[in-house]
PDB file of C-alpha atoms in Angstrom:
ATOM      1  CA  UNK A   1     -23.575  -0.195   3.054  1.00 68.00           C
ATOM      2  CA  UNK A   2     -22.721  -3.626   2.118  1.00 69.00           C
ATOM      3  CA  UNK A   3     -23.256  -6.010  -0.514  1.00 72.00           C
ATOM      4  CA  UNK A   4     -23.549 -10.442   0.326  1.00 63.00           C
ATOM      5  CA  UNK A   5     -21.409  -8.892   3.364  1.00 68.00           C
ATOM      6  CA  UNK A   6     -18.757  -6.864   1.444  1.00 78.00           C
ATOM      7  CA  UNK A   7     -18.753  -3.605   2.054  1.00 80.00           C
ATOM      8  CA  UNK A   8     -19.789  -1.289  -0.871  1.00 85.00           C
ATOM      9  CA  UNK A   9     -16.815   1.439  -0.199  1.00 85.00           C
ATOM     10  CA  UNK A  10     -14.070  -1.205  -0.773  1.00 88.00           C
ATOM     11  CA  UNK A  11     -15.652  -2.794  -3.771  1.00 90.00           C
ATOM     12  CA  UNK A  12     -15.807   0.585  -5.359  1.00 92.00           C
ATOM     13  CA  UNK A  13     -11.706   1.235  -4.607  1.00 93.00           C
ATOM     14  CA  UNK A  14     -10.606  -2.165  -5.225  1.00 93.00           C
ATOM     15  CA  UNK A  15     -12.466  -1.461  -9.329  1.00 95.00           C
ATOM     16  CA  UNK A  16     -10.742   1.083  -9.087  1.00 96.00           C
ATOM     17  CA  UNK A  17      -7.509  -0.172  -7.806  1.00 94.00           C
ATOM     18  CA  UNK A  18      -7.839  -2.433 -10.719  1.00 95.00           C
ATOM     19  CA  UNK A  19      -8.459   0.282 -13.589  1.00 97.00           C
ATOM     20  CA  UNK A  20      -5.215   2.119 -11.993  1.00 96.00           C
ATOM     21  CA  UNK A  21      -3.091  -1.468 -12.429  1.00 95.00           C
ATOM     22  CA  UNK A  22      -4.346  -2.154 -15.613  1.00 96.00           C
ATOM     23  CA  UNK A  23      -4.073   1.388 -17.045  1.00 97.00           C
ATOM     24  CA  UNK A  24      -0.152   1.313 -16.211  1.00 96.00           C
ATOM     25  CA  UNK A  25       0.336  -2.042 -17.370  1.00 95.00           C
ATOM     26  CA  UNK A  26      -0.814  -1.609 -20.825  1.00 95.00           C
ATOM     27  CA  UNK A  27      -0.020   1.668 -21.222  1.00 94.00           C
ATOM     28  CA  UNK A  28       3.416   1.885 -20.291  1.00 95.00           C
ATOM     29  CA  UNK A  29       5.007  -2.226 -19.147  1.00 94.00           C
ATOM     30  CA  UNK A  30       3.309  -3.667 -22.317  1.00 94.00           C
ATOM     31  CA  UNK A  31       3.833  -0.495 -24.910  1.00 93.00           C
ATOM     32  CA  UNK A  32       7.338  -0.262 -24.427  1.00 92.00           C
ATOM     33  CA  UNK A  33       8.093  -4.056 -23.467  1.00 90.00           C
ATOM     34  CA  UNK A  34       8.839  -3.324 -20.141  1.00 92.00           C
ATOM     35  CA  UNK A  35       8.675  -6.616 -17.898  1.00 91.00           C
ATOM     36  CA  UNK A  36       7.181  -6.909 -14.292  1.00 91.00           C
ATOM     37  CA  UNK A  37       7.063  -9.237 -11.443  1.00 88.00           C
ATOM     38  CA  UNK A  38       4.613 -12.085  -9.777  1.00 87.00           C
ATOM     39  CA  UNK A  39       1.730 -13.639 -12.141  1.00 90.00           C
ATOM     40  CA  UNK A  40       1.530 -10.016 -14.166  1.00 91.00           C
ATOM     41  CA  UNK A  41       5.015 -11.030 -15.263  1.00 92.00           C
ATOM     42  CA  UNK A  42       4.551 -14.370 -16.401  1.00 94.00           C
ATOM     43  CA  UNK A  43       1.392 -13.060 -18.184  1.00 94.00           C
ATOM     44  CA  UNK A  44       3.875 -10.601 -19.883  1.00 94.00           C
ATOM     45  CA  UNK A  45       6.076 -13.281 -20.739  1.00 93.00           C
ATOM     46  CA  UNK A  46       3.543 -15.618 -22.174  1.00 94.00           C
ATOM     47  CA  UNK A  47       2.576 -12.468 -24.029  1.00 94.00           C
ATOM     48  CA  UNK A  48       6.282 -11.651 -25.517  1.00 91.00           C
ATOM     49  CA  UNK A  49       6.588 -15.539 -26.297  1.00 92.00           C
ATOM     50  CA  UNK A  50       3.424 -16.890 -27.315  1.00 93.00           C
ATOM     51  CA  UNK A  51       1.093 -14.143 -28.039  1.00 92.00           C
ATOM     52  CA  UNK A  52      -1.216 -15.067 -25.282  1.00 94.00           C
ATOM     53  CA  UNK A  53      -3.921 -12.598 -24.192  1.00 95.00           C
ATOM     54  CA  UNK A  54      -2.767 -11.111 -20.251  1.00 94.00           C
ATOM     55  CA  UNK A  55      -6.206 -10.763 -19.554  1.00 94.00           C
ATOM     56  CA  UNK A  56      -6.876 -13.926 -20.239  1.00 95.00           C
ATOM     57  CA  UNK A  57      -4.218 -15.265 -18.826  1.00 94.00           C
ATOM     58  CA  UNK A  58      -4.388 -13.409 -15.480  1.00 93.00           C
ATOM     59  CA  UNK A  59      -7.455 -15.493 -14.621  1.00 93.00           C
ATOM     60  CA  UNK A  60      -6.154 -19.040 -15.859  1.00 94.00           C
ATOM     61  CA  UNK A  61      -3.340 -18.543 -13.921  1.00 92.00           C
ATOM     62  CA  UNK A  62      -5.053 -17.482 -10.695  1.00 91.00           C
ATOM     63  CA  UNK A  63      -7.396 -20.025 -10.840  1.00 90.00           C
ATOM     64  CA  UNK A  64      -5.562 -22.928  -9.321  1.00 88.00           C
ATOM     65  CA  UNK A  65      -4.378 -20.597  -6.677  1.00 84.00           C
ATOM     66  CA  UNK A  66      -7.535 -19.398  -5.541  1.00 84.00           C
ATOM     67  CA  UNK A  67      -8.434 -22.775  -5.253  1.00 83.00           C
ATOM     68  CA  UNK A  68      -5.777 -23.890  -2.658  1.00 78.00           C
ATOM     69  CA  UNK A  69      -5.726 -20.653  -1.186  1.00 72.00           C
ATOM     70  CA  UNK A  70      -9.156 -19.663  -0.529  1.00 76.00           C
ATOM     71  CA  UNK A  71      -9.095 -21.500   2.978  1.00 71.00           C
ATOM     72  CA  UNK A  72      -5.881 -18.694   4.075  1.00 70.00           C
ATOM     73  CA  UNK A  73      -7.573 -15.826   2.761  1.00 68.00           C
ATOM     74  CA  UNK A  74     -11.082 -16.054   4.601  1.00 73.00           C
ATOM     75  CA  UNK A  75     -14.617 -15.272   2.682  1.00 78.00           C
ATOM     76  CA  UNK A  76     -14.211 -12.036   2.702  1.00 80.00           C
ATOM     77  CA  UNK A  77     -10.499 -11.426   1.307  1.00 78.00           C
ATOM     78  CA  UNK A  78     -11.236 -14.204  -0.859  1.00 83.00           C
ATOM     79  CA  UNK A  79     -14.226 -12.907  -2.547  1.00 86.00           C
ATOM     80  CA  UNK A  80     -12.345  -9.302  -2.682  1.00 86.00           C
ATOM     81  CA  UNK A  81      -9.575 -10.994  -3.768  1.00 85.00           C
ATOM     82  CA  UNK A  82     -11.860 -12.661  -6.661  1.00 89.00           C
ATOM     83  CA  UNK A  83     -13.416  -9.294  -7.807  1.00 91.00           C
ATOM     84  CA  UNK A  84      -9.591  -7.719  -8.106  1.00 90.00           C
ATOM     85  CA  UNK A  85      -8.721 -10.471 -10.212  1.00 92.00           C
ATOM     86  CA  UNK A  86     -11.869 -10.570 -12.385  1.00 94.00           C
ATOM     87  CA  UNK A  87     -11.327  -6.338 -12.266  1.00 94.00           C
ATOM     88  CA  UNK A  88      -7.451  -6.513 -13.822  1.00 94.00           C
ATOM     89  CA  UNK A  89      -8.592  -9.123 -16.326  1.00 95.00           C
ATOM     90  CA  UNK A  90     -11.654  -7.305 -17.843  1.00 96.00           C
ATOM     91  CA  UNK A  91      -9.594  -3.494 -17.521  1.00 97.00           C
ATOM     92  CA  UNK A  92      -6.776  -5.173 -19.527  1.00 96.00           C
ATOM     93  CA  UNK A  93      -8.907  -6.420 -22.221  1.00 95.00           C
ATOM     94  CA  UNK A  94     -10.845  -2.669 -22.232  1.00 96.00           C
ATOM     95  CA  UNK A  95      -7.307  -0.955 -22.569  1.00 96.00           C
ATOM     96  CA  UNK A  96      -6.270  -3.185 -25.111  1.00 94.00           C
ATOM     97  CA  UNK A  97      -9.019  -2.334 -27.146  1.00 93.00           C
ATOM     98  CA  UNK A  98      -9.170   1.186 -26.336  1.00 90.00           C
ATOM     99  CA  UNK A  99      -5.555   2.005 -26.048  1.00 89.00           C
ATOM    100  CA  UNK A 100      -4.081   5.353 -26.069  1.00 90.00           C
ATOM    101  CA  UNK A 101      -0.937   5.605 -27.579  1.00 87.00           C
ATOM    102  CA  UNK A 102       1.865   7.267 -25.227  1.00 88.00           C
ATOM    103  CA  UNK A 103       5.055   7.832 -27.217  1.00 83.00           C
ATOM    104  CA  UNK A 104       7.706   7.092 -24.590  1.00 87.00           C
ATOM    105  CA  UNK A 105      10.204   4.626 -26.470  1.00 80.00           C
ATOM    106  CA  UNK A 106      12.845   6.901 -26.757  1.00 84.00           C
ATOM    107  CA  UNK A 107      12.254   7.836 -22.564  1.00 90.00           C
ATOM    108  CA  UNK A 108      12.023   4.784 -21.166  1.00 91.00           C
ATOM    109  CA  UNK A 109      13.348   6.042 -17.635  1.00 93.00           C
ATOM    110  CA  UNK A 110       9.945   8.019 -17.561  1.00 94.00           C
ATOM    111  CA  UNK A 111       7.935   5.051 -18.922  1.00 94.00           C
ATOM    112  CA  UNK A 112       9.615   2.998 -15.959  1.00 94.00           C
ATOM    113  CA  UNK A 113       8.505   5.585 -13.587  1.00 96.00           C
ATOM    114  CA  UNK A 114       5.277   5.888 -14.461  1.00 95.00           C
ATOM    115  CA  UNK A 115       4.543   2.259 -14.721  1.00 95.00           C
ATOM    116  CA  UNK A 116       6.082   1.576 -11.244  1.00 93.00           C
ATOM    117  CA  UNK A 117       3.520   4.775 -10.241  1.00 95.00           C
ATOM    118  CA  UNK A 118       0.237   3.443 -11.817  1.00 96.00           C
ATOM    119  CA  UNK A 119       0.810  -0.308 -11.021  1.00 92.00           C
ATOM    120  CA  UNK A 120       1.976   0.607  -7.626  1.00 90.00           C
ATOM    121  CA  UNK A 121      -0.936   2.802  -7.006  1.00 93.00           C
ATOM    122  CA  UNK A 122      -3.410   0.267  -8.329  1.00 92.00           C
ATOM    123  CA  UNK A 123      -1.859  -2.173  -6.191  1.00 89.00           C
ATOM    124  CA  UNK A 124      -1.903  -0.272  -2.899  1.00 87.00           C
ATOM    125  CA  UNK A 125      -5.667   0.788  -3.586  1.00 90.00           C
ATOM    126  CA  UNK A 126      -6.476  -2.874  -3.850  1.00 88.00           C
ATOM    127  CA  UNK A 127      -4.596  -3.752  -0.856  1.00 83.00           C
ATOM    128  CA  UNK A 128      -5.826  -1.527   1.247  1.00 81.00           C
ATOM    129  CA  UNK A 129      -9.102  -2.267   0.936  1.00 84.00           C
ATOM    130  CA  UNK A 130      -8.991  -5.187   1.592  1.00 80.00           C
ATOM    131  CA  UNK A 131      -7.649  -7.529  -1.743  1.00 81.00           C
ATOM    132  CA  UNK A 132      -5.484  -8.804  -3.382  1.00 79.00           C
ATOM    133  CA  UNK A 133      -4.802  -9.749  -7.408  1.00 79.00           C
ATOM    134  CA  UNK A 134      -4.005 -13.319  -6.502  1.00 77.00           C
ATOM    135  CA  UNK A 135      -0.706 -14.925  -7.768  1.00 79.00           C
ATOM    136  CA  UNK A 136       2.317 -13.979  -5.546  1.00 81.00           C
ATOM    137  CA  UNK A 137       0.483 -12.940  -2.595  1.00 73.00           C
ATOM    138  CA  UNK A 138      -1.468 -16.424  -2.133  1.00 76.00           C
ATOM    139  CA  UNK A 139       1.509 -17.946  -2.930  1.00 80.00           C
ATOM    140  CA  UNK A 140       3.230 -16.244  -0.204  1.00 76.00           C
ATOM    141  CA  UNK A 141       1.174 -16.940   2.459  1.00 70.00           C
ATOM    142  CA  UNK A 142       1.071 -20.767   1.591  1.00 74.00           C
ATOM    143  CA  UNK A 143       4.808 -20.540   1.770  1.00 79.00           C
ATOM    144  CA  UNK A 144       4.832 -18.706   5.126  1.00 71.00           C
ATOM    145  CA  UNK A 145       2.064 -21.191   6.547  1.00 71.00           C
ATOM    146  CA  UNK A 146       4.131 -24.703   5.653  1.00 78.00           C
ATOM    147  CA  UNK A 147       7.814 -23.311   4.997  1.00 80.00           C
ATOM    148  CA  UNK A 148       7.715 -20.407   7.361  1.00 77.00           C
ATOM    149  CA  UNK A 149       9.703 -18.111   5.107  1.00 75.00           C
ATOM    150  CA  UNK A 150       7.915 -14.287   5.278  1.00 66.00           C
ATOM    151  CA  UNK A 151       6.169 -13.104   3.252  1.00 62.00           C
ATOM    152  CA  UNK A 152       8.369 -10.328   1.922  1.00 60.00           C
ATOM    153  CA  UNK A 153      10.829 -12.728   1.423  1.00 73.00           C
ATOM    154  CA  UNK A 154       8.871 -15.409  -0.141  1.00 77.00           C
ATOM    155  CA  UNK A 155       7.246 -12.273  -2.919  1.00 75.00           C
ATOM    156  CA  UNK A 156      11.140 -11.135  -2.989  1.00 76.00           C
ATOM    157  CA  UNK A 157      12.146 -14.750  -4.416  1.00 83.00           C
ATOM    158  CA  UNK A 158       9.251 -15.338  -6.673  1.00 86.00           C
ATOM    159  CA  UNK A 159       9.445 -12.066  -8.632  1.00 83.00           C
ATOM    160  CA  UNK A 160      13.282 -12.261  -9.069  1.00 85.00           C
ATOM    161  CA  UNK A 161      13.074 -15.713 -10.461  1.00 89.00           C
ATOM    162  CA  UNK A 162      10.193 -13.898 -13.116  1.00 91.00           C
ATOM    163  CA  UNK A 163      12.205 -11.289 -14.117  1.00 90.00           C
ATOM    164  CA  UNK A 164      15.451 -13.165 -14.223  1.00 90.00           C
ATOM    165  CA  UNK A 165      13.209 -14.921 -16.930  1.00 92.00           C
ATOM    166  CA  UNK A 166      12.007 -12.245 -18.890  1.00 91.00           C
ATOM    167  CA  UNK A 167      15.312 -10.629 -19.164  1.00 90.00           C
ATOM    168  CA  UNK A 168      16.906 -14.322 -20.459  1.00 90.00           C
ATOM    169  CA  UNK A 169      14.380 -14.912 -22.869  1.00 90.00           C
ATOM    170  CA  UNK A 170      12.605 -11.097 -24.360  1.00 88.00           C
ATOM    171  CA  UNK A 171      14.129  -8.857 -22.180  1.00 88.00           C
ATOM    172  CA  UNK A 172      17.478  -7.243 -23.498  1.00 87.00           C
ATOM    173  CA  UNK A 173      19.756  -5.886 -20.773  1.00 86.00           C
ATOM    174  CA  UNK A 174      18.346  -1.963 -20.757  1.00 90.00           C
ATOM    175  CA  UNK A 175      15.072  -3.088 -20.807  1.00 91.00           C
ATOM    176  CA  UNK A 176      15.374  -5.497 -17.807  1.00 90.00           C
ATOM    177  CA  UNK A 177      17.321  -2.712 -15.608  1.00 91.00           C
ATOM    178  CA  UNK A 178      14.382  -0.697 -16.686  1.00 93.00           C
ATOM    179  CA  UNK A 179      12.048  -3.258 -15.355  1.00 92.00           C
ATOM    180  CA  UNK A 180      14.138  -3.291 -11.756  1.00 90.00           C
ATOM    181  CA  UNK A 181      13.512   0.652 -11.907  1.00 92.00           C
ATOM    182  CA  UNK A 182       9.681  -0.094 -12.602  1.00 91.00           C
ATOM    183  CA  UNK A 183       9.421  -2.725  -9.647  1.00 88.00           C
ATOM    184  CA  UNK A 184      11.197  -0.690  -7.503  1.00 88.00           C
ATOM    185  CA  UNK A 185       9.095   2.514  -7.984  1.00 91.00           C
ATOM    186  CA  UNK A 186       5.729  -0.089  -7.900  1.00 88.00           C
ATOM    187  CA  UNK A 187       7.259  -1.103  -4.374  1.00 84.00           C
ATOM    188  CA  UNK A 188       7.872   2.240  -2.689  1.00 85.00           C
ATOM    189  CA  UNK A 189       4.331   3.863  -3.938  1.00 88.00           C
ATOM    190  CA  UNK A 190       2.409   0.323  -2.316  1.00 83.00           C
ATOM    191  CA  UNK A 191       3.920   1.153   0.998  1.00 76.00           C
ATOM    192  CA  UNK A 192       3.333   4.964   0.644  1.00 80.00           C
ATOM    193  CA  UNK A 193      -0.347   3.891  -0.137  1.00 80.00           C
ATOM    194  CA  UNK A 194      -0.674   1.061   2.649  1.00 71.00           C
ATOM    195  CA  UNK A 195       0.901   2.729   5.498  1.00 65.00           C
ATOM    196  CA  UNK A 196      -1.297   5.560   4.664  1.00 61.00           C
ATOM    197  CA  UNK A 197      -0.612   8.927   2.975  1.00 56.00           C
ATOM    198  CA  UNK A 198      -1.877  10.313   5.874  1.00 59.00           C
ATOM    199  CA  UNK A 199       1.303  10.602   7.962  1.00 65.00           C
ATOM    200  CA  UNK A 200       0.564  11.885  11.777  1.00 80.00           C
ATOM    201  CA  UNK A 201       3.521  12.349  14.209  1.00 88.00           C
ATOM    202  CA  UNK A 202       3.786  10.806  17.743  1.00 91.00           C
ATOM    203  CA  UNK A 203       4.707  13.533  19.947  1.00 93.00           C
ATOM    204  CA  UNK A 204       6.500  12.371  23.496  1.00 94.00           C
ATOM    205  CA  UNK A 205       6.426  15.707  26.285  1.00 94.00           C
ATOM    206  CA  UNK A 206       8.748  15.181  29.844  1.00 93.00           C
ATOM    207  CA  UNK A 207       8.272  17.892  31.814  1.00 91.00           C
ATOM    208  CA  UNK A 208       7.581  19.841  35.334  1.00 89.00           C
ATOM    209  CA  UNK A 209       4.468  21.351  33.848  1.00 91.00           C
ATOM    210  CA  UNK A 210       2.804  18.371  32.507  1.00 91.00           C
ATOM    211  CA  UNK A 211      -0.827  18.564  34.038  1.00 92.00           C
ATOM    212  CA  UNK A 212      -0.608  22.132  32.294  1.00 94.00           C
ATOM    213  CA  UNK A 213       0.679  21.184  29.396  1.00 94.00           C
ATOM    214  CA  UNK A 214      -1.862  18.141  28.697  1.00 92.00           C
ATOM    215  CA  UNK A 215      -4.892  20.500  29.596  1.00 93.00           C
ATOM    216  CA  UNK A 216      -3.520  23.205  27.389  1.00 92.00           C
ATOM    217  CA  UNK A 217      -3.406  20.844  24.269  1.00 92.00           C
ATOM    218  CA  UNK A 218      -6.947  19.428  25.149  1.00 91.00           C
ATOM    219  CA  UNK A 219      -8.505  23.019  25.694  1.00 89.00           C
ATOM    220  CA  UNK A 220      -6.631  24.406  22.383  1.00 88.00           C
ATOM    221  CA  UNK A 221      -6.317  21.435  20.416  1.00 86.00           C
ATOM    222  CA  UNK A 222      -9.068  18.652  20.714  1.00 84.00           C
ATOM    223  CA  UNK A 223      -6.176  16.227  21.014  1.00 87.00           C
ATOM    224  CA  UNK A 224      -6.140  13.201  23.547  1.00 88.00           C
ATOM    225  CA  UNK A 225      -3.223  13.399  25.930  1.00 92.00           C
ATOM    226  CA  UNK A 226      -1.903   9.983  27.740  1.00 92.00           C
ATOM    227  CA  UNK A 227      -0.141  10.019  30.834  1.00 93.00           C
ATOM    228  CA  UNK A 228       2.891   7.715  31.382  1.00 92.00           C
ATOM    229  CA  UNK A 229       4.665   7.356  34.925  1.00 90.00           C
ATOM    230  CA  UNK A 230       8.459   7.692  34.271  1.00 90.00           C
ATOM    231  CA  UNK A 231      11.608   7.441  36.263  1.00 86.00           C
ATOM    232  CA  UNK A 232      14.893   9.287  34.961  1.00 82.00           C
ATOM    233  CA  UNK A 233      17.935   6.857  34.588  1.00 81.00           C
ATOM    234  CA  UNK A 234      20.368   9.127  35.731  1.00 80.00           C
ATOM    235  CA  UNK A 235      18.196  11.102  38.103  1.00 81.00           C
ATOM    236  CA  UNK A 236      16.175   8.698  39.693  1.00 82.00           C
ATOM    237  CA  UNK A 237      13.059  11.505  40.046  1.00 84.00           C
ATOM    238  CA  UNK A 238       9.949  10.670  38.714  1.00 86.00           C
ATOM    239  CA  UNK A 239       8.054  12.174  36.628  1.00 86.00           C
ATOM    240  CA  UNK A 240       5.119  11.870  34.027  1.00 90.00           C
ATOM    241  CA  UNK A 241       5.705  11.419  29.915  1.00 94.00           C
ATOM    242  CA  UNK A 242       2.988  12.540  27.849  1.00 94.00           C
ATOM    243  CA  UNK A 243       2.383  10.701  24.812  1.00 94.00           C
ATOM    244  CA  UNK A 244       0.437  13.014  22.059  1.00 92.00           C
ATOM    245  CA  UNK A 245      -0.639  11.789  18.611  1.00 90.00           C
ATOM    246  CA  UNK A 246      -1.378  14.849  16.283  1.00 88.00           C
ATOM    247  CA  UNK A 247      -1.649  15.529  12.704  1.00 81.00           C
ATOM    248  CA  UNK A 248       1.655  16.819  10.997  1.00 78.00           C
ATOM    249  CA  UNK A 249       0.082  19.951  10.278  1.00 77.00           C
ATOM    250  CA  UNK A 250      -0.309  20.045  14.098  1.00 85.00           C
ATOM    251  CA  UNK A 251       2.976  19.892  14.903  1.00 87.00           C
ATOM    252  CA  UNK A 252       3.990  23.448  15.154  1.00 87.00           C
ATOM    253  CA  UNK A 253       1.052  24.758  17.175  1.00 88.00           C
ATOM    254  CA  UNK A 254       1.986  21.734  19.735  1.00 91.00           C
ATOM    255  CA  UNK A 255       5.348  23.251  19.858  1.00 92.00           C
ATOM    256  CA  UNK A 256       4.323  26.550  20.437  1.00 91.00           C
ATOM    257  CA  UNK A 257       1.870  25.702  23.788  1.00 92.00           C
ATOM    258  CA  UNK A 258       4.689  23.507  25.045  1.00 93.00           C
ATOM    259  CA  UNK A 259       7.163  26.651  24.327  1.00 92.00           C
ATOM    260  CA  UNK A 260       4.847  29.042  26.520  1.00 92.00           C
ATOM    261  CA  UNK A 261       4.294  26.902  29.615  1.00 94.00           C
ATOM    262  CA  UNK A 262       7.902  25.251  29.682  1.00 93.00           C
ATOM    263  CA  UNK A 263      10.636  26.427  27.403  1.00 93.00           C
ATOM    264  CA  UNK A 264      12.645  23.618  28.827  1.00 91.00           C
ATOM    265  CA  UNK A 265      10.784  20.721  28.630  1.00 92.00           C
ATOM    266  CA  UNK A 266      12.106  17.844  26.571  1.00 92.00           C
ATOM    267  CA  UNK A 267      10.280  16.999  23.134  1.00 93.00           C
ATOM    268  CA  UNK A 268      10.178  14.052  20.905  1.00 94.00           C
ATOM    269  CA  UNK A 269       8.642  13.624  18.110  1.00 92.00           C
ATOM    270  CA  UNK A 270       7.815  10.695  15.424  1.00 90.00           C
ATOM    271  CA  UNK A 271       7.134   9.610  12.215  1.00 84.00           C
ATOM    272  CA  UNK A 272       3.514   7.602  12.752  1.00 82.00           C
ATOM    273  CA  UNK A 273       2.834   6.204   9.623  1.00 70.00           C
ATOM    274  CA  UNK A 274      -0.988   5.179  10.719  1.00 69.00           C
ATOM    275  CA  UNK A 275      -3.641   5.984  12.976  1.00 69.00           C
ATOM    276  CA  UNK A 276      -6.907   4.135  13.866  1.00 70.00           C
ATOM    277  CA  UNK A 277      -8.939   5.808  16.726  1.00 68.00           C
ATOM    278  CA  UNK A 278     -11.053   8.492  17.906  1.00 65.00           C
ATOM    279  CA  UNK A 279     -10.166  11.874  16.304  1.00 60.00           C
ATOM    280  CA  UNK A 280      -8.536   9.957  12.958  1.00 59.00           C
ATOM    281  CA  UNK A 281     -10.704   7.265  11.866  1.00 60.00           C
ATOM    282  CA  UNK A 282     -13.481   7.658  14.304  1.00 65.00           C
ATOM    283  CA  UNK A 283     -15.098  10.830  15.812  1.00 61.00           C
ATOM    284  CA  UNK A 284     -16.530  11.344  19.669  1.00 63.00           C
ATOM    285  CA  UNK A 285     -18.754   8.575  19.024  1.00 62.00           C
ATOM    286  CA  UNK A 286     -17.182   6.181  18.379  1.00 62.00           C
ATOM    287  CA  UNK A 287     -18.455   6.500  14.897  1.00 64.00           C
ATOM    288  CA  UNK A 288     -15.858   5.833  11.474  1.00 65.00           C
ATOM    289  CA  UNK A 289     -15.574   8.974  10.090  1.00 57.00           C
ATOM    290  CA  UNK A 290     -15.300   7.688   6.588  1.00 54.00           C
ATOM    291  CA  UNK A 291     -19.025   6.623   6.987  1.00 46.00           C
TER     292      UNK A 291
END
């Protein structure tokens, strides 16, 4: 189902992604004065400095950049994009009314944790459905386009120079090594989320008995085989490579039928972060199974 062309499933996760973010920022960055990078740490420090709202300022702040960016993004990130930054600004303002008071200033390792958790898991949501919350990221990809620095290095840069900031003008010294664990954690848990928790493993079969062995997993498994024509280095003797993608709880059953037909054949296998395609994201049809 969509919505003006958006599609209703990521609007519903990128609100969400947004309630996650905003949750962990107030909660745990802004209760225990914990800093942060990007635009959510220059809203911090306008907070620690000037009293100035973060929701409010989350939107001011964006604004400009949304403007010169929207071009880069496309309609469609822009406008999800839009609706993650609107999202973070009015969940910030709900949690600082409604705010539940988590004792952790006398933890702050576990505060640190758990605000590198939420925001990261806020953050992945939103990116993997298709937004963003503005600041850095725009900024980024204007950098790439005209200065053709990456991206990771360009976010790398800009969120150093923010929290080399904070910890010169509010931060003390604990509270900005804190922050590094925080960003850190945020980090890790937005690739965990974006390369998919879903982790499948890449399976790579040489052997005699390969037409068995590929019509063994089909039968048994319901798993597409692919045939590659290979030559050994050493040998010179051809002979074919399957290539099998399977889930990880597949793994050991795909062992076993190999095992049977050719105790000696020579196995591979890989870490296959994500999968798009017919048994994973799309069934017999053709058809997203998500839908």
């Amino acid at each position: 189902m969509k919505i003006f062309g958006l599609r209703l499933k990521n609007l519903i996760f990128i609100i969400i992604g947004a309630a996650i973010f905003s949750f962990g920022l107030v909660h745990f960055n802004i209760q225990n004065e914990l800093g942060e990078g990007g635009f959510t740490g220059i809203t911090l420090l306008l907070l620690y400095l000037f009293d100035w709202d973060p929701a409010v300022m989350n939107i001011v702040l964006n604004i400009p950049v949304l403007i010169v960016g929207w071009k880069i993004l496309g309609r469609n990130t822009f406008l999800y994009s839009l609706i993650g930054i609107v999202g973070v600004s009015v969940f910030i303002r709900i949690f600082q009314e409604y705010m539940i008071e988590i004792d952790l200033a006398d933890d702050l390792t576990l505060a640190s944790l758990f605000a590198g958790v939420f925001i990261g898991v806020g953050l992945g949501v939103i990116f993997r459905y298709g937004g963003t919350t503005g600041g850095v990221d725009i900024i980024a990809r204007l950098i790439h386009k005209y200065l053709g620095w990456s991206m990771g290095r360009a976010m790398f840069v800009f969120d150093a120079v923010v929290i080399f900031v904070s910890i010169i003008t509010y931060l003390n010294s604990i509270k900005g090594m804190y922050t590094l664990v925080a960003v850190f954690v945020g980090a890790r848990v937005i690739d965990f989320i974006q390369e998919g928790a879903y982790a499948a493993r890449g399976t790579t079969i040489i052997s005699e008995k390969s037409d068995e062995i590929s019509a063994q997993v089909m039968k048994e498994m319901d798993r597409g085989v692919t045939v590659l024509e290979g030559r050994g280095s050493f040998s010179g003797a051809k002979r074919d490579v399957l290539y099998c993608v399977i889930g990880k709880n597949e793994i050991v059953r795909l062992k076993s039928i190999i095992d049977q037909i050719d105790p000696h054949a020579f196995v591979a296998v890989s870490h296959v972060h994500d999968v798009m395609g017919e048994g994973f994201t799309l069934d017999e049809d053709k058809k997203p199974l998500e839908d």
